[in-house]
Short mmCIF file of C-alpha atoms in Angstrom, two decimals:
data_model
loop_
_atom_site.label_atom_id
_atom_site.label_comp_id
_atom_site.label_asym_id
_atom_site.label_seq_id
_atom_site.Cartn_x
_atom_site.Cartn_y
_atom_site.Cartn_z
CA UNK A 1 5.92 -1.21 -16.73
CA UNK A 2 7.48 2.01 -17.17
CA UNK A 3 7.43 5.15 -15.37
CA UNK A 4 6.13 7.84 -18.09
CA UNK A 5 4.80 11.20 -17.13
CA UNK A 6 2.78 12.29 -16.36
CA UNK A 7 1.38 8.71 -16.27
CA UNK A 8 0.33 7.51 -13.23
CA UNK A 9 1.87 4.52 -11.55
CA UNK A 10 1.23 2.43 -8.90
CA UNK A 11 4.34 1.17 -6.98
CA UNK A 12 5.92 -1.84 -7.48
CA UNK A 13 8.64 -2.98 -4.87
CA UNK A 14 10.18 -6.26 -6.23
CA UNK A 15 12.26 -8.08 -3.86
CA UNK A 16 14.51 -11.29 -3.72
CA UNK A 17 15.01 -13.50 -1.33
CA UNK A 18 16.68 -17.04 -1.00
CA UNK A 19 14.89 -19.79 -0.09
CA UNK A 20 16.46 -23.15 0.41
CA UNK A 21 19.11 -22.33 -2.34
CA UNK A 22 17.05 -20.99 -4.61
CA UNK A 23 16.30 -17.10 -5.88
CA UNK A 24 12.84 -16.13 -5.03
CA UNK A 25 11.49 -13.06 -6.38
CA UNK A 26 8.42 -11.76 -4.66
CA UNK A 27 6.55 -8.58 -6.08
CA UNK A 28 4.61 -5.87 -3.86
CA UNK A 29 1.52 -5.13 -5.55
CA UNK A 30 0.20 -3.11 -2.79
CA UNK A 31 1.06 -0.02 -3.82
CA UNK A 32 0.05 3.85 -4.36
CA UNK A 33 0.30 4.89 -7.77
CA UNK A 34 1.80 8.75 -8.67
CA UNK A 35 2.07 11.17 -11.06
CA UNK A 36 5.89 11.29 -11.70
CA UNK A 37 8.01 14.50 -10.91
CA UNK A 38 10.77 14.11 -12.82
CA UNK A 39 10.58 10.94 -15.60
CA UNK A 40 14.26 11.26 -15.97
CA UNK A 41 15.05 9.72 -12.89
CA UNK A 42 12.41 6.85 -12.51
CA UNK A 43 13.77 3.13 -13.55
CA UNK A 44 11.97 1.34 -15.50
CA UNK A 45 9.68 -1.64 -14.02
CA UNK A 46 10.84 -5.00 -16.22
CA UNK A 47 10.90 -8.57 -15.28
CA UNK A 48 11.59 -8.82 -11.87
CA UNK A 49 15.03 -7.92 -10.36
CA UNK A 50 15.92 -6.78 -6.93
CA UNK A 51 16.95 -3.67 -5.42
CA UNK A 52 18.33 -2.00 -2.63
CA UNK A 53 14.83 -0.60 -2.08
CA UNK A 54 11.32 -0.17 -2.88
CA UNK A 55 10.09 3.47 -4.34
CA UNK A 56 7.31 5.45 -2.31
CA UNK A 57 4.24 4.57 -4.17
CA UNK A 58 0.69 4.21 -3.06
CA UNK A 59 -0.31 0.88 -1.48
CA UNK A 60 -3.43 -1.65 -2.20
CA UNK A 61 -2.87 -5.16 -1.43
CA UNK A 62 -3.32 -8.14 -4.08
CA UNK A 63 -2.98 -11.79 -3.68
CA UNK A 64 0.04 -13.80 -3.53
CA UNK A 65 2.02 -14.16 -6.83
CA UNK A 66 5.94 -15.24 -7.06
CA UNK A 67 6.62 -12.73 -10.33
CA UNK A 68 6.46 -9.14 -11.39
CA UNK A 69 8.25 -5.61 -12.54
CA UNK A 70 10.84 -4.96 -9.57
CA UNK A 71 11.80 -1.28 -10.55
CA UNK A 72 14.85 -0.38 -8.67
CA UNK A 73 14.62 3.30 -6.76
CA UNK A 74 16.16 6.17 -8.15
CA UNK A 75 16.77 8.69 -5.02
CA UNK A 76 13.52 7.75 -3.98
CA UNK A 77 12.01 4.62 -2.37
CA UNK A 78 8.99 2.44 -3.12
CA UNK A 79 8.82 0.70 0.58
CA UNK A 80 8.87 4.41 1.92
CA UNK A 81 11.56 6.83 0.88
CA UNK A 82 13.73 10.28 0.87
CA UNK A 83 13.93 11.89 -2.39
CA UNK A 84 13.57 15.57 -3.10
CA UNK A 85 11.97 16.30 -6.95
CA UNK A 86 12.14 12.61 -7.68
CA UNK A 87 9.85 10.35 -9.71
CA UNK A 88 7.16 8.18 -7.56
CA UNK A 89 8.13 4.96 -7.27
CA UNK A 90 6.97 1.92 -9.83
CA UNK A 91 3.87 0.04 -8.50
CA UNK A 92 4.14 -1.92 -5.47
CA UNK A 93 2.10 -5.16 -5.95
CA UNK A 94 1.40 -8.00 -3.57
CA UNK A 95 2.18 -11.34 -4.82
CA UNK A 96 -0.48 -13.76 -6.70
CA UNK A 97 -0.10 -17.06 -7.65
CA UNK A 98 0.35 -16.29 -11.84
CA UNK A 99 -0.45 -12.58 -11.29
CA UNK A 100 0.20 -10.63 -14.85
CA UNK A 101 3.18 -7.95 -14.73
CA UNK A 102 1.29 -4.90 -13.76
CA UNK A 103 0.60 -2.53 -16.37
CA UNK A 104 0.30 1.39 -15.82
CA UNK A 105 -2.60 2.93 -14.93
CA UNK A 106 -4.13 6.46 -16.77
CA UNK A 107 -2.94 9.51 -15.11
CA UNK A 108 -5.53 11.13 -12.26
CA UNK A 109 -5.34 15.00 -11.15
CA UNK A 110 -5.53 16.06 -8.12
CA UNK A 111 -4.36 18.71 -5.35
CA UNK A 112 -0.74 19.46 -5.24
CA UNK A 113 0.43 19.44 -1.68
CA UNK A 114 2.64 22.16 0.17
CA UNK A 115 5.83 20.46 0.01
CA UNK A 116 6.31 22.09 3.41
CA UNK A 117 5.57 19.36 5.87
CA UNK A 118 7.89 17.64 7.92
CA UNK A 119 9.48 14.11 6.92
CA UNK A 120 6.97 11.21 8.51
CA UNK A 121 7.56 9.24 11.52
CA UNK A 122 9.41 5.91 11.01
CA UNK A 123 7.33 3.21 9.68
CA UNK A 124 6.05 0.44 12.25
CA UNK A 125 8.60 -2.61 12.90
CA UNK A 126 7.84 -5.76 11.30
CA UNK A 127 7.22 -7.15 14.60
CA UNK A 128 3.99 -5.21 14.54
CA UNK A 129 2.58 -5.60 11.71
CA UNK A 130 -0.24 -8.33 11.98
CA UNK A 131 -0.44 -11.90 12.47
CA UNK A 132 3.59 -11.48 12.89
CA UNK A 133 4.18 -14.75 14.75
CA UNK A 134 3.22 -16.91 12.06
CA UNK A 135 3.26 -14.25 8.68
CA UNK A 136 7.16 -13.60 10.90
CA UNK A 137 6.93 -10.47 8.69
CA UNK A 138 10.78 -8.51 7.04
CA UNK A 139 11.41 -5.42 6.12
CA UNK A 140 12.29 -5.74 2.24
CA UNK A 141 14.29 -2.94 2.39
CA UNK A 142 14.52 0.27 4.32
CA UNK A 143 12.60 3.40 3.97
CA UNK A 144 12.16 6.03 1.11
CA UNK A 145 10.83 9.17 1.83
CA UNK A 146 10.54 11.94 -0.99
CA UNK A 147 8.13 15.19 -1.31
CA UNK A 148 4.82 15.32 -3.72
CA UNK A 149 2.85 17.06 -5.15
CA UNK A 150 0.65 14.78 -6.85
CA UNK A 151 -2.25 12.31 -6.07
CA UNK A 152 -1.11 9.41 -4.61
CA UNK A 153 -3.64 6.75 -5.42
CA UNK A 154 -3.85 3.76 -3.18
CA UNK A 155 -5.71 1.15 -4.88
CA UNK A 156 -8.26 1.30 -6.46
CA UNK A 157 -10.60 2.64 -4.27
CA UNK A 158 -8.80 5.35 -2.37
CA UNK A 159 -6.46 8.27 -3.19
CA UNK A 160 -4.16 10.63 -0.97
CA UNK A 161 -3.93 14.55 -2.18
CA UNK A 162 -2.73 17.32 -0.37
CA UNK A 163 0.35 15.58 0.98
CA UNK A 164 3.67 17.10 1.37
CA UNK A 165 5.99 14.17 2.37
CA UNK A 166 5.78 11.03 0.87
CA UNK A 167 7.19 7.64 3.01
CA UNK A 168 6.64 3.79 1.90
CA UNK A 169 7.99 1.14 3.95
CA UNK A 170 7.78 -2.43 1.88
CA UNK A 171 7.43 -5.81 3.77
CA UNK A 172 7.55 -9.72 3.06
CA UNK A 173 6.19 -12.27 4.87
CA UNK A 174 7.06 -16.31 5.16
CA UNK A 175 4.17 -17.03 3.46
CA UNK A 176 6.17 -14.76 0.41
CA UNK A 177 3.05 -12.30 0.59
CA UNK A 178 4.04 -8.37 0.93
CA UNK A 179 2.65 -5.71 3.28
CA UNK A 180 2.98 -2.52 2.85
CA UNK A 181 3.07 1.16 4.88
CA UNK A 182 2.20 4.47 3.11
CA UNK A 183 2.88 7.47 5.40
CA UNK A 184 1.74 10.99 4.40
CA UNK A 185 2.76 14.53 6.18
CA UNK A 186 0.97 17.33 5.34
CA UNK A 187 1.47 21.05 5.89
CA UNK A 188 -1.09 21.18 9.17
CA UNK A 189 -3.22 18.14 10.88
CA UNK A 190 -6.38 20.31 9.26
CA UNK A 191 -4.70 18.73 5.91
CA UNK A 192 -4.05 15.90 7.18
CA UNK A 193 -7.47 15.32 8.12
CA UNK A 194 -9.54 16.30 5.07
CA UNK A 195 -7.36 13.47 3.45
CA UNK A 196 -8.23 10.80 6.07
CA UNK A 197 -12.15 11.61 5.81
CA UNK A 198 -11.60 11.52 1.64
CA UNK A 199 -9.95 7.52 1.75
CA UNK A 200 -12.55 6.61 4.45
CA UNK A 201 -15.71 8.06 2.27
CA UNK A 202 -14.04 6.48 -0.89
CA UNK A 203 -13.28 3.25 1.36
CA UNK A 204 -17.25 3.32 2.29
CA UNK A 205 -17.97 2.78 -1.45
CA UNK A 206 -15.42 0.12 -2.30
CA UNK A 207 -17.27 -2.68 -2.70
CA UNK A 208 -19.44 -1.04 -5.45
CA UNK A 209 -15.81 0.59 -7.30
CA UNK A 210 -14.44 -3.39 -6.60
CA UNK A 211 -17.23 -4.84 -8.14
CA UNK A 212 -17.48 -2.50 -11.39
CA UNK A 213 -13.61 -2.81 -11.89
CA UNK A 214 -14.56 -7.15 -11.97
CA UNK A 215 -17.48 -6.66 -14.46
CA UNK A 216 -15.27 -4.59 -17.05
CA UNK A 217 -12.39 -7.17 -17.03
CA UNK A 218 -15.12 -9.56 -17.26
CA UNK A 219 -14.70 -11.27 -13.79
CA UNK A 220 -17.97 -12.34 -11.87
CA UNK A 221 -18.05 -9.50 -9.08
CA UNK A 222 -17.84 -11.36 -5.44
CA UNK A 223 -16.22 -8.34 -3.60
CA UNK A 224 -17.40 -7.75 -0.34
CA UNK A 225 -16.06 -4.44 1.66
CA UNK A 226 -16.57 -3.89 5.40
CA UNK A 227 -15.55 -1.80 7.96
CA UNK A 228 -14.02 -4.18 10.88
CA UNK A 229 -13.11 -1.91 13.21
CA UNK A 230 -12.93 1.89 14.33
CA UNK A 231 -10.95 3.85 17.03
CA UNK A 232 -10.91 7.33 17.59
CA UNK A 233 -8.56 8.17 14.73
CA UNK A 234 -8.37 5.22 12.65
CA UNK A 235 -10.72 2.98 10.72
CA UNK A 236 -9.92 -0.93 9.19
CA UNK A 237 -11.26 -2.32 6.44
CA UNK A 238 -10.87 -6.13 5.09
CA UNK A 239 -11.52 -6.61 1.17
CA UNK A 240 -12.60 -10.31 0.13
CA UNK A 241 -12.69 -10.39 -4.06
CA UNK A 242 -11.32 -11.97 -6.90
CA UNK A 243 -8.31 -9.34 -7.50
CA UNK A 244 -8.35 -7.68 -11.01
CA UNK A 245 -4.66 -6.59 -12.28
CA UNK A 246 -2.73 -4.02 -12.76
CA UNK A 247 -3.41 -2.90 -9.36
CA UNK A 248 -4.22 -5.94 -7.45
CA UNK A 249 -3.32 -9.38 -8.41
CA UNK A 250 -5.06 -11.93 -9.69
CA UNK A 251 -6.96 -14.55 -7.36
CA UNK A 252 -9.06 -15.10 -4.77
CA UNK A 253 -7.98 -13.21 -1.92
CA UNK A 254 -8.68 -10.84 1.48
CA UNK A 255 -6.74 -7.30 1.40
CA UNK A 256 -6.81 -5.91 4.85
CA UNK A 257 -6.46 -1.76 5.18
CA UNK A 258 -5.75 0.36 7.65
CA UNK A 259 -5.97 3.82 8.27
CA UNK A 260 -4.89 6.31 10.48
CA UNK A 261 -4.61 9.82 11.17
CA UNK A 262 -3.07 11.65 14.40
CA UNK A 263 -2.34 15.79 13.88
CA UNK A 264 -0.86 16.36 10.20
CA UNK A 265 0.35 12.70 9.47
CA UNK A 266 -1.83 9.92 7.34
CA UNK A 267 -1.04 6.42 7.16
CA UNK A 268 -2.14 3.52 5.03
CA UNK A 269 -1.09 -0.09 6.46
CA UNK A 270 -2.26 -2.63 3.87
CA UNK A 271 -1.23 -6.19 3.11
CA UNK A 272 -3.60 -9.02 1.34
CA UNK A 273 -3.95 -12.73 1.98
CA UNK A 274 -4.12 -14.81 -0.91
CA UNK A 275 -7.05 -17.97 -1.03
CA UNK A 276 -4.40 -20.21 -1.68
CA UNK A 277 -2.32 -18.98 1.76
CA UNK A 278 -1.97 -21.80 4.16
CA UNK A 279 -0.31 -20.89 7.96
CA UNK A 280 -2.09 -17.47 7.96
CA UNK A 281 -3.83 -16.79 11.10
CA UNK A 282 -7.38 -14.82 10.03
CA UNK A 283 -7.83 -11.78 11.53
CA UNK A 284 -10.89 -10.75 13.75
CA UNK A 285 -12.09 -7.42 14.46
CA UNK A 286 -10.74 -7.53 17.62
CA UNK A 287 -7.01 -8.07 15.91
CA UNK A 288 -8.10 -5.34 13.67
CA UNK A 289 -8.97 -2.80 16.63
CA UNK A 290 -5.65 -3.99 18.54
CA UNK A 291 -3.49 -3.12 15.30
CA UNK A 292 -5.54 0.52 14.95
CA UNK A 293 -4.25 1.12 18.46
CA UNK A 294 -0.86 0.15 17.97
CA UNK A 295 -0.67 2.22 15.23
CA UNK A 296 -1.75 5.37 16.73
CA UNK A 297 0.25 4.86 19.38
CA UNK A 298 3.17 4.56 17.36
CA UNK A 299 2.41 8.04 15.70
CA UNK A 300 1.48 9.55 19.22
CA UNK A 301 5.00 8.46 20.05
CA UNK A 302 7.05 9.40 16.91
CA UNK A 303 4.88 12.94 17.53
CA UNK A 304 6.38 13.16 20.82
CA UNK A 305 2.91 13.29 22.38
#
């Protein structure tokens, strides 16, 4: 896959790691995708190779899959990232077993943000992120943050617009399955909020967006969307469907999503459990509410509230 503008991509955050001896390559395929600001500088996504660190790009788990395009991050970052006029990063996918490399998808419009806002909060630690005694979850790399002002599409339900700041934090589990964090500033918490209510309302009618996506690449639709559980400013969702590339892998799977809003920051937590998973602890809606609150206390704090 390569970054074109003003084509849209979704992230991809390759990453390496060695298991007994041998060079794994696991691919993030939970990622926003994002109109490019400056094609010169994005890499080009390939067969997968590893780099220092992922490229900001929208998040939206898929299933568990050991190959794909590892773009490596030019001033920017796919897991989060700093960067100022820099392309988005490649897609970020999260690994199938036999998931296709991801291929592009067409460009979307939508509002430019401020470029004003302040850089997000540091993304949560590993150690938070769910089911971390047995997923035992890693950072892949650290942090890129970089400014928009494009849509940042999620998956493929859900878009971000408005946002000035730009952070994606990329993360691998034991089970070689990838989480990741997309965290949004905006110029005021009005901002911030409009955007929240837009992925919730366009989270409400995933199942339906899900299910048309499986019909046109002539999969049997099975996707079933709920809301599992709600705090004052957050909301989760868990996705069960047979994933439909580019944006999500292939397979049988359950993509979990989070998000949260707290004064002019927006963040997306989202990581998928492939069928074929073993060792994974389900979550419940209670773990679902528990990780909400964590969350948003984690912005409270980074807020200094």
């Amino acid at each position: 896959m390569k970054l074109k503008n003003p084509t849209v991509l979704r992230t991809a955050a390759a990453l390496s790691t060695l298991t007994a001896g041998a060079l794994v390559t696991v691919v993030l395929t939970t990622g926003a995708h994002s109109a490019p600001l400056d094609p010169a500088a994005a890499p080009a996504a390939g067969s997968p190779s590893v780099t220092a660190s992922p490229t900001p790009a929208g998040s939206a788990p898929a299933s568990a899959s050991a190959e794909a395009a590892a773009p490596a991050p030019s001033g920017s970052a796919a897991g989060s990232g700093a960067a100022s006029n820099a392309a988005a990063a490649p897609p970020t996918r999260l690994p199938d077993s036999a998931a296709p490399k991801p291929a592009a998808p067409a460009p979307s419009a939508g509002r430019a943000g401020t470029g004003t806002a302040a850089a997000p909060p540091a993304p949560l630690p590993a150690a938070q992120l769910p089911d971390s005694a047995a997923a035992k979850w890693k950072p892949i790399a650290p942090p890129n943050t970089q400014p928009v002002r494009h849509q940042i599409q999620l998956n493929e339900c859900a878009e971000v617009n408005g946002a000035a700041a730009w952070q994606q934090q990329g993360y691998v589990s034991s089970f070689h399955t990838p989480a990741i964090q997309d965290t949004f500033t905006f110029a005021d918490a009005a901002a911030a909020q409009d955007s929240y209510h837009a992925v919730l309302t366009a989270m409400d009618g995933c199942q339906a967006m899900s299910a048309a996506r499986q019909t046109a690449s002539k999969i049997t639709p099975d996707a079933q969307v709920t809301r599992t559980a709600t705090t004052t400013d957050g909301v989760a969702y868990a996705r069960q469907w047979t994933g439909v590339a580019p944006i999500s892998a292939a397979g049988r799977q359950t993509n979990h999503i989070y998000v949260v809003q707290r004064g002019a920051v927006l963040t997306v937590l989202q990581y998928a459990v492939p069928a074929t998973t073993t060792g994974a602890t389900p979550q419940t809606p209670d773990d679902d509410q528990k990780q909400l609150t964590l969350i948003e206390a984690e912005l409270t704090t980074a807020a200094g509230n």
